[in-house]
PDB file of C-alpha atoms in Angstrom:
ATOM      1  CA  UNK T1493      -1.170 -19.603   8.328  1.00  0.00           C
ATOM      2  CA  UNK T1494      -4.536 -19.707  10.071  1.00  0.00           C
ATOM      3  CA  UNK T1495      -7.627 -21.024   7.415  1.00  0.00           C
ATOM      4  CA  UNK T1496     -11.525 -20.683   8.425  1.00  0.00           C
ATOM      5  CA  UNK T1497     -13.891 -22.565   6.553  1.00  0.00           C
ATOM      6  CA  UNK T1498     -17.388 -21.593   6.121  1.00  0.00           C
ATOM      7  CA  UNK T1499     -19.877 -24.166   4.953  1.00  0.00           C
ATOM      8  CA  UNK T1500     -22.147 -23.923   2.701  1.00  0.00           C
ATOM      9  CA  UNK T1501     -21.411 -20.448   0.911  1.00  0.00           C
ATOM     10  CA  UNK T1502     -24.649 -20.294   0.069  1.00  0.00           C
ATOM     11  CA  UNK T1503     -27.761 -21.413   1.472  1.00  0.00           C
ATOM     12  CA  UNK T1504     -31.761 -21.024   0.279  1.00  0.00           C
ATOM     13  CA  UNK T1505     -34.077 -22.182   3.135  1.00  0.00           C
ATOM     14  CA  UNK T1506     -37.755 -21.335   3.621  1.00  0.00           C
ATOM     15  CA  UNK T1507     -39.670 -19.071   6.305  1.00  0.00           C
ATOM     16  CA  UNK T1508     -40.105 -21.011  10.018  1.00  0.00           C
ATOM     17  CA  UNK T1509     -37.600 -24.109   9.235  1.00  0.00           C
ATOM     18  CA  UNK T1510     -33.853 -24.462  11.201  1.00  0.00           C
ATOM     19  CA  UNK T1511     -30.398 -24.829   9.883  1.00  0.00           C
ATOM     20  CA  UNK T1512     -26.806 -24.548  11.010  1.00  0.00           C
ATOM     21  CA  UNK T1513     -23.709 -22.854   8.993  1.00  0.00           C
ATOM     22  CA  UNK T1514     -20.757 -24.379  10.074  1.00  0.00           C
ATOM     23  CA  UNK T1515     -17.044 -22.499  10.739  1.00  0.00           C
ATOM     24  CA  UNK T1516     -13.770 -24.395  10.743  1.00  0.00           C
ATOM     25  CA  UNK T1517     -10.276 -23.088  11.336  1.00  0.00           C
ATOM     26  CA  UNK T1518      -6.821 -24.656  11.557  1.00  0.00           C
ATOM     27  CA  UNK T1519      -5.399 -23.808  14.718  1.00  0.00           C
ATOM     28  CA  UNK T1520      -5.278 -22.964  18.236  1.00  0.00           C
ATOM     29  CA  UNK T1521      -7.274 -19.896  18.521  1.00  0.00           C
ATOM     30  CA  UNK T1522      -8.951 -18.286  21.878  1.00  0.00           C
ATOM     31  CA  UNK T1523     -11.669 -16.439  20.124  1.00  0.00           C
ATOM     32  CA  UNK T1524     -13.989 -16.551  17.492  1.00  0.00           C
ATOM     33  CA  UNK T1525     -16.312 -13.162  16.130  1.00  0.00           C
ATOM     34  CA  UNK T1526     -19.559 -13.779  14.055  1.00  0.00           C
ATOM     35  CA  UNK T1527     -20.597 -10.688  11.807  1.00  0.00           C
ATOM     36  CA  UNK T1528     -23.541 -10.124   9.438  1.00  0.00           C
ATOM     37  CA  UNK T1529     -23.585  -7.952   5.893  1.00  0.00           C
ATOM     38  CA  UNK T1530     -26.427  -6.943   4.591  1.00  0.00           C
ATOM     39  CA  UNK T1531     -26.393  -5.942   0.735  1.00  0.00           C
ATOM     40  CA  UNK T1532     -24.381  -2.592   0.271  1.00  0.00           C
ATOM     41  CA  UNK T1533     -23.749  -2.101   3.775  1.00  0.00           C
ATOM     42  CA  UNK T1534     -20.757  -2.894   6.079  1.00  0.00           C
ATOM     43  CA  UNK T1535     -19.878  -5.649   8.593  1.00  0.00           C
ATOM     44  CA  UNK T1536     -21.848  -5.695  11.930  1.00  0.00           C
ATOM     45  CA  UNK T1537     -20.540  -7.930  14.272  1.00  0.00           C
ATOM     46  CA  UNK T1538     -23.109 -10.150  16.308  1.00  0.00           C
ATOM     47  CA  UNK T1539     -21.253 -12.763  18.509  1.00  0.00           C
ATOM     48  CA  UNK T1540     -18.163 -12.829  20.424  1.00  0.00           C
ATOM     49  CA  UNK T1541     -16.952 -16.719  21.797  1.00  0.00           C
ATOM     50  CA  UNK T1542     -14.445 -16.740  24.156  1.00  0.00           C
ATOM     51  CA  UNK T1543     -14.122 -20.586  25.488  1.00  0.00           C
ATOM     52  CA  UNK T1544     -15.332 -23.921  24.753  1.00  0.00           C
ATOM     53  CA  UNK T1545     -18.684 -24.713  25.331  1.00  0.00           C
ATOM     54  CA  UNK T1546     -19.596 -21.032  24.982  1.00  0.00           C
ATOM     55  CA  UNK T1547     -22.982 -20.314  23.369  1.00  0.00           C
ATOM     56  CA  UNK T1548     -24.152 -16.929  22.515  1.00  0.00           C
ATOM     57  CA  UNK T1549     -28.439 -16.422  21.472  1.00  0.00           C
ATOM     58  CA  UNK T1550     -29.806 -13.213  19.944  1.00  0.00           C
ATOM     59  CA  UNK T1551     -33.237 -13.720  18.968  1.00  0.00           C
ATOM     60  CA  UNK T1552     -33.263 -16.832  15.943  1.00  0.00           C
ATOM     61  CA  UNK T1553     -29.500 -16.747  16.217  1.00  0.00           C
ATOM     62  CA  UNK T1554     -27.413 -19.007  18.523  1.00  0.00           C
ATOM     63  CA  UNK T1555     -23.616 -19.581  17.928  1.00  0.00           C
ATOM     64  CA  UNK T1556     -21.373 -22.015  19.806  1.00  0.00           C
ATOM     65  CA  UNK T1557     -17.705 -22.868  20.076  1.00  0.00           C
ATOM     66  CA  UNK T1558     -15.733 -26.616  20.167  1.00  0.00           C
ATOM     67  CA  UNK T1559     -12.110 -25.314  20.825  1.00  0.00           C
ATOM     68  CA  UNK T1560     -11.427 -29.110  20.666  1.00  0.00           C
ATOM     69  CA  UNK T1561     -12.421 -29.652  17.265  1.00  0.00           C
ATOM     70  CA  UNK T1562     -12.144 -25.998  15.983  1.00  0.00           C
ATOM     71  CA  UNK T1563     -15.346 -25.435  14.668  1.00  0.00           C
ATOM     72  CA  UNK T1564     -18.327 -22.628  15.712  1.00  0.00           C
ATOM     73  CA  UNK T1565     -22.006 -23.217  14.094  1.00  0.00           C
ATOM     74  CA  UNK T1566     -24.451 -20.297  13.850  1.00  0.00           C
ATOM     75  CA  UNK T1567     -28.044 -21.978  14.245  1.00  0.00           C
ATOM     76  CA  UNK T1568     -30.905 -20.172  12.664  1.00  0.00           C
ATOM     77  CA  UNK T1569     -34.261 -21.168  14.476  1.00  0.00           C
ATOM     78  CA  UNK T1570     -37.430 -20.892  12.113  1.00  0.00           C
ATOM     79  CA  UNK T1571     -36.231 -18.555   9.683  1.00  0.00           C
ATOM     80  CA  UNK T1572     -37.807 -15.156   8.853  1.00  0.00           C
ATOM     81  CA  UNK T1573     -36.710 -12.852   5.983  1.00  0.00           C
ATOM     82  CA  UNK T1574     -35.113 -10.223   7.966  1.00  0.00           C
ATOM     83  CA  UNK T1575     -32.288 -12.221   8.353  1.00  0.00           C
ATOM     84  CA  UNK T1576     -31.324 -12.658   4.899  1.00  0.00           C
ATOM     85  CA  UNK T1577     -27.545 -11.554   4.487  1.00  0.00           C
ATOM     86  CA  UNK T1578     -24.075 -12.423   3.965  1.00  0.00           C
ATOM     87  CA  UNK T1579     -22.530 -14.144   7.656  1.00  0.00           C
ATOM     88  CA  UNK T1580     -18.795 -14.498   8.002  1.00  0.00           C
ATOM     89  CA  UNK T1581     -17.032 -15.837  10.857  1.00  0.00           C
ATOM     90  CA  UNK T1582     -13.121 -15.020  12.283  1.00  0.00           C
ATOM     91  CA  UNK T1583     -10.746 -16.162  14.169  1.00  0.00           C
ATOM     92  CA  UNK T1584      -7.548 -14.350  16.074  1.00  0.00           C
ATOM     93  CA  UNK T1585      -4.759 -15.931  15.394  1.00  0.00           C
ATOM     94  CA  UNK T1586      -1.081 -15.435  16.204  1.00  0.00           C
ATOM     95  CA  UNK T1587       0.824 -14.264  12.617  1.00  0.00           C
ATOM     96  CA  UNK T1588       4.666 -13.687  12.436  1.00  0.00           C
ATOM     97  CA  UNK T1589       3.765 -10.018  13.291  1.00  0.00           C
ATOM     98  CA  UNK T1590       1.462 -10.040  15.856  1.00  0.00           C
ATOM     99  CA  UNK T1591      -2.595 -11.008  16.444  1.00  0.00           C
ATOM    100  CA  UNK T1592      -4.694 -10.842  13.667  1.00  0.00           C
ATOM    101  CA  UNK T1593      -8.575 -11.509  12.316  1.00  0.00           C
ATOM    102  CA  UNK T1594      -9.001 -14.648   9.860  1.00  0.00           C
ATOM    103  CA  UNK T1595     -11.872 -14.450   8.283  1.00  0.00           C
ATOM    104  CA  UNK T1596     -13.923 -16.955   6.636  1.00  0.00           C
ATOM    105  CA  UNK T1597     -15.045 -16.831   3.120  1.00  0.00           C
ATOM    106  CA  UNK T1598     -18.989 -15.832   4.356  1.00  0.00           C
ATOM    107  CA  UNK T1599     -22.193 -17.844   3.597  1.00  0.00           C
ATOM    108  CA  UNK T1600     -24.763 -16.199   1.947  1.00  0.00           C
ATOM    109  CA  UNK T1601     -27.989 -16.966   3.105  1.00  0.00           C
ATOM    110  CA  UNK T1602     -31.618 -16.214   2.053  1.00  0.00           C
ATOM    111  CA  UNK T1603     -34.812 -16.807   3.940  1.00  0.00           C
ATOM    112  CA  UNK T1604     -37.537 -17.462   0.984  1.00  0.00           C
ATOM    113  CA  UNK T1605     -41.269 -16.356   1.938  1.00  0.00           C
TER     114      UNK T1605
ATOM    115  CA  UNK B 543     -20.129   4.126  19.376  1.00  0.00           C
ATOM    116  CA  UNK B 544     -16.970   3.438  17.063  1.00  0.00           C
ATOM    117  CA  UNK B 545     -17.556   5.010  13.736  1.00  0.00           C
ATOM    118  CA  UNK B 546     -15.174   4.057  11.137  1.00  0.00           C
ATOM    119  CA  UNK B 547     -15.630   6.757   7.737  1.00  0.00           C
ATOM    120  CA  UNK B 548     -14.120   5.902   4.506  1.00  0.00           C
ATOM    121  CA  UNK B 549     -13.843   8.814   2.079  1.00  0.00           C
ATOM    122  CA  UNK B 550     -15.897   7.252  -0.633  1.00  0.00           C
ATOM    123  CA  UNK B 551     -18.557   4.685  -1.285  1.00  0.00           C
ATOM    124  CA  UNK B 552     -17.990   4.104  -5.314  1.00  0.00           C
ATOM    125  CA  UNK B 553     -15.185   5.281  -6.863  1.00  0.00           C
ATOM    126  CA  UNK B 554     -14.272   4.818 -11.131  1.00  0.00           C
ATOM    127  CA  UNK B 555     -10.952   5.567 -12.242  1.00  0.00           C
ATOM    128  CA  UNK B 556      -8.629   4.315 -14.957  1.00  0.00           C
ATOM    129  CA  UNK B 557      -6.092   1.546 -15.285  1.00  0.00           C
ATOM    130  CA  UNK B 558      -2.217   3.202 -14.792  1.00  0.00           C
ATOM    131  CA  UNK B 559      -3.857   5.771 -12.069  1.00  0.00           C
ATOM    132  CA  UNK B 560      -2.954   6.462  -8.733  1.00  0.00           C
ATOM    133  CA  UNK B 561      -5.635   5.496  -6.208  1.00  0.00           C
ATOM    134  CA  UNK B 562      -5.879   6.794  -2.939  1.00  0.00           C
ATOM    135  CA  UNK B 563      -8.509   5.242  -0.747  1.00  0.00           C
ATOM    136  CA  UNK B 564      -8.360   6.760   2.922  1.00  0.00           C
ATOM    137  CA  UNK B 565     -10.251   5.491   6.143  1.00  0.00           C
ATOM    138  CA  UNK B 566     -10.576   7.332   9.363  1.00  0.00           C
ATOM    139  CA  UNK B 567     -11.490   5.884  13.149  1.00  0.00           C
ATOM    140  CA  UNK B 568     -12.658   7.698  16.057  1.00  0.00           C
ATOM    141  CA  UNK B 569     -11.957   5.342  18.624  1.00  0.00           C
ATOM    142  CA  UNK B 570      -8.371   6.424  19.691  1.00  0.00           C
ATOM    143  CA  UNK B 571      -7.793   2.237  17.966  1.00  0.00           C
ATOM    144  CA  UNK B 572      -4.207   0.881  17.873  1.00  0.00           C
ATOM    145  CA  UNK B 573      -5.240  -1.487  15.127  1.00  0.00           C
ATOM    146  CA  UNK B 574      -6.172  -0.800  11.545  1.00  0.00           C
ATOM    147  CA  UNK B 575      -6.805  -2.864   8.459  1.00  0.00           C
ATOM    148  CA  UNK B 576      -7.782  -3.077   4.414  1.00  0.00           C
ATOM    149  CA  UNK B 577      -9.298  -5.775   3.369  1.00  0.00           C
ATOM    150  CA  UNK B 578     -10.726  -6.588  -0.291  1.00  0.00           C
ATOM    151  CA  UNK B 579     -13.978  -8.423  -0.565  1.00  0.00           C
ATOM    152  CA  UNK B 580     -14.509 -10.323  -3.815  1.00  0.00           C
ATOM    153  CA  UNK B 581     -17.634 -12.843  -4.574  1.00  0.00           C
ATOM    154  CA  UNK B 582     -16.612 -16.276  -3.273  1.00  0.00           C
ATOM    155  CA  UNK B 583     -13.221 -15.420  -1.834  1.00  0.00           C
ATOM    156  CA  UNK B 584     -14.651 -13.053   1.516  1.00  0.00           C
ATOM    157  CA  UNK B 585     -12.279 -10.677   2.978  1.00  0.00           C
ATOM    158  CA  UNK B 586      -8.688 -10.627   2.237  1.00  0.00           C
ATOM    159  CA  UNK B 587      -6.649  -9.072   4.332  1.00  0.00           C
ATOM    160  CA  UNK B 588      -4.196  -6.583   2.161  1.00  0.00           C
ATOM    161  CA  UNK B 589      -2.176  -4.739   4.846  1.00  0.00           C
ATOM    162  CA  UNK B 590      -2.851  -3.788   8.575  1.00  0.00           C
ATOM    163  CA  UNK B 591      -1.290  -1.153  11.100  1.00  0.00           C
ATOM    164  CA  UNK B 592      -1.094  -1.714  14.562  1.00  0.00           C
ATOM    165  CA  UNK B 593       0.885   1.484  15.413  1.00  0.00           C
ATOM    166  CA  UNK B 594       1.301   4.954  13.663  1.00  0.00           C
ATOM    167  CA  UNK B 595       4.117   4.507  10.638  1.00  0.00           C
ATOM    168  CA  UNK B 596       3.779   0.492  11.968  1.00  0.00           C
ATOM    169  CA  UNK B 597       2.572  -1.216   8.585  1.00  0.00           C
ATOM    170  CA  UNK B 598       2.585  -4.953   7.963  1.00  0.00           C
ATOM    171  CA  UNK B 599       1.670  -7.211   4.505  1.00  0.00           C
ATOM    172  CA  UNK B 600      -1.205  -9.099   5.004  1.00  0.00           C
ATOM    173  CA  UNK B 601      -2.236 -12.109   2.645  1.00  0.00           C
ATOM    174  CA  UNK B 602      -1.816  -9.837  -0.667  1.00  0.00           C
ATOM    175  CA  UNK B 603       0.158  -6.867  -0.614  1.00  0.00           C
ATOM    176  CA  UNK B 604       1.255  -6.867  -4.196  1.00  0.00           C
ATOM    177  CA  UNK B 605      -0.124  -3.941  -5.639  1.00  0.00           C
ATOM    178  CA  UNK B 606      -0.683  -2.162  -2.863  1.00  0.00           C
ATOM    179  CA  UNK B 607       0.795   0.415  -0.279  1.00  0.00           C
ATOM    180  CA  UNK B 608      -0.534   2.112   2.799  1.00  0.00           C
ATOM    181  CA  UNK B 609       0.187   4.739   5.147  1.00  0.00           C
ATOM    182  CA  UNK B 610      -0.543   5.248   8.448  1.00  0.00           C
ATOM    183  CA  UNK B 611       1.116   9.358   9.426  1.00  0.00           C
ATOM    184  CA  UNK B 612      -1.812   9.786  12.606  1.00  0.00           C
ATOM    185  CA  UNK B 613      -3.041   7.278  14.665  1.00  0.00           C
ATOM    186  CA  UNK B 614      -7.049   7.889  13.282  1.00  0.00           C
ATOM    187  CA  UNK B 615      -5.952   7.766   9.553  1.00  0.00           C
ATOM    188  CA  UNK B 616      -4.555   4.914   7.629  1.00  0.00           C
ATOM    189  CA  UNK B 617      -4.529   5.204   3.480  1.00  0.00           C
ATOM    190  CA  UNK B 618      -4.581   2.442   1.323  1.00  0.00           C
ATOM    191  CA  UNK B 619      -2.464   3.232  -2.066  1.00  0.00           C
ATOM    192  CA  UNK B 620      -2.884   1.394  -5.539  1.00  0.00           C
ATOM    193  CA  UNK B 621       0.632   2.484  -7.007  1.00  0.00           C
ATOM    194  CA  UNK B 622      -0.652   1.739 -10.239  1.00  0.00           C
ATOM    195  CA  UNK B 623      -4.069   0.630 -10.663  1.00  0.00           C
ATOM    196  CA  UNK B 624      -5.386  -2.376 -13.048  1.00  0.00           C
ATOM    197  CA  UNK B 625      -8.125  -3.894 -13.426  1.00  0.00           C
ATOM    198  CA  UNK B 626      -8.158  -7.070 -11.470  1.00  0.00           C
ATOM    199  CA  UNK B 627      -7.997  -4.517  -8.141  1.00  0.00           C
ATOM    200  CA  UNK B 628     -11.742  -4.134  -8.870  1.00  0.00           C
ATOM    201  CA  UNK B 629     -13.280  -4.473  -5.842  1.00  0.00           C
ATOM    202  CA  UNK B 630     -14.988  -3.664  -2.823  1.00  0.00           C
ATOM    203  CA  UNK B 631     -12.467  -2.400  -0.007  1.00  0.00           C
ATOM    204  CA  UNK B 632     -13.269  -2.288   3.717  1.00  0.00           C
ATOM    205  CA  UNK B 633     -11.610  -0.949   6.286  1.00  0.00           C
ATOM    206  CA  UNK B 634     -11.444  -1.585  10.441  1.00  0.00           C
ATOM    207  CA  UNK B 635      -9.887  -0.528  13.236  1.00  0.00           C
ATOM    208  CA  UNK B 636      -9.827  -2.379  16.654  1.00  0.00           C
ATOM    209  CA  UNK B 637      -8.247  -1.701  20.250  1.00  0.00           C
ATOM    210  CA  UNK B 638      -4.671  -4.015  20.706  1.00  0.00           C
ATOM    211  CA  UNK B 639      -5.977  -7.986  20.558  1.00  0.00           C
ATOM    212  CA  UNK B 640      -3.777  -9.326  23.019  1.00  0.00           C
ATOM    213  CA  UNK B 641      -3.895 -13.373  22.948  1.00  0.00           C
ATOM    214  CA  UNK B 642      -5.231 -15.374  25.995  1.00  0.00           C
ATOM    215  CA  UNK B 643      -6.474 -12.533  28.090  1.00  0.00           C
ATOM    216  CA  UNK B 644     -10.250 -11.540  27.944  1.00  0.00           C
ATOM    217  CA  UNK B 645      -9.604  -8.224  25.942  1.00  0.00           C
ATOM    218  CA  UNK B 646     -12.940  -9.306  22.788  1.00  0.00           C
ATOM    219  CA  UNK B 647     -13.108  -6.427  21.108  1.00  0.00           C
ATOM    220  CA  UNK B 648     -14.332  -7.376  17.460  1.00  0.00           C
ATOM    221  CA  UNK B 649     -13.107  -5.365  14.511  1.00  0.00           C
ATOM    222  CA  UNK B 650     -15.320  -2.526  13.591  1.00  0.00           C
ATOM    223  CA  UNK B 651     -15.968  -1.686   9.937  1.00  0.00           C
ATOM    224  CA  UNK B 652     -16.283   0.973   7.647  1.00  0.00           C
ATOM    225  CA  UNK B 653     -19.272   1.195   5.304  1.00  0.00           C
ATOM    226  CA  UNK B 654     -16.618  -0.178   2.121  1.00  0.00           C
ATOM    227  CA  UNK B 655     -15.716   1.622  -1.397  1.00  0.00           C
ATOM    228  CA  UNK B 656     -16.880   0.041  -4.118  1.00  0.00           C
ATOM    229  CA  UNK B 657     -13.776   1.044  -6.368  1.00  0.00           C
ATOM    230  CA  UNK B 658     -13.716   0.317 -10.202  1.00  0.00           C
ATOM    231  CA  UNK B 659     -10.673   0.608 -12.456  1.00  0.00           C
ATOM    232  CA  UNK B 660     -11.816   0.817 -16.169  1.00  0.00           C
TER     233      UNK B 660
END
């Protein structure tokens, strides 16, 4: 069975500075999906990485994919509020019974004025 | 845009109950999932669909049943419901996720029921 990782689960960070959550997952997979909840509200999905080496950027967002060592990051570039929320990433992977999404257990994260 | 409706955003009902919980798509999608979310544990993946009447056990069926009669609807069933299936379930649909062609389709979600048995 396919396991993703998340690191941390939750994260505090100030307004304006950088970090990275970090994804692991256990096998050979050919995609990986990053999606943002906000509080009460569903699952958006926000990146889509399809090789190694791929990097995806959306505004203070920019995720990236080592095939090779199985692990995506999601780097957050000086902080603001608005992105405050719950990110998960997933991974397709081949089950008994077909493809199917692996998600990770989310990190929480929230920007602090 | 894919709109995925569940029937009900917070639902109470009482332990020994039967619990229907039903999801619809509007994207003509093969593929259709329940998942529970619980704090520190994300999404689980309880049962999926990727066909009408198709059903498959995810990571933790017990408890649960689903039905899938029309390709748009797929119903997830708490035989009997108890307390420890307090939770927030989401459902998604997605077009067929065939491996190592460059089909990326991510799932699409509904907007979750908050469900509490009492």
């Amino acid at each position: 069975e396919l396991k993703v990782e998340q690191n941390p689960l939750f994260l505090s960070m100030q307004e304006g500075k950088n970090y990275t959550i970090y994804c692991n997952y256990s096998t050979t997979s050919d995609r990986l999906y990053w999606y943002r909840q906000d509080p009460g509200k569903s699952l958006e999905s926000l990146f889509v990485l399809l090789s190694n080496g791929a990097v995806k950027q959306e505004g203070r967002l920019m995720a990236s994919l080592d095939t090779k060592a199985r692990l995506s990051t999601l780097h957050i570039t000086a902080a603001v509020h608005d992105l405050s929320a719950t990110y998960f990433c997933a991974v397709v992977g081949l089950s008994n019974t077909g493809n199917q999404f692996y998600f990770g257990t989310g990190t929480s994260l929230t920007v602090i004025p | 845009d894919v709109k995925v409706t569940q029937s009900s955003r917070y639902l109470v009902k009482r332990t020994g109950e039967k619990v229907f919980l039903e999801c619809v798509q509007d994207m003509d999608h093969e593929n259709m999932f329940w998942y529970r979310q619980d704090p520190g544990l994300g999404l689980r993946l309880i049962y999926f669909s990727y066909d009408v009447k198709m059903k498959e056990k995810g990571d933790i069926p017990e408890g649960y049943s689903v039905s899938r009669e029309k390709k748009e609807r797929f119903s997830l069933i708490l035989e009997s419901a108890s307390t420890n299936q307090t939770s927030m379930y989401l459902c998604a649909s997605s077009p067929i996720q065939p491996l190592f062609r460059r089909v990326h389709q991510p799932q699409h979600f509904g907007d979750g029921t908050r469900l509490s048995i009492l």
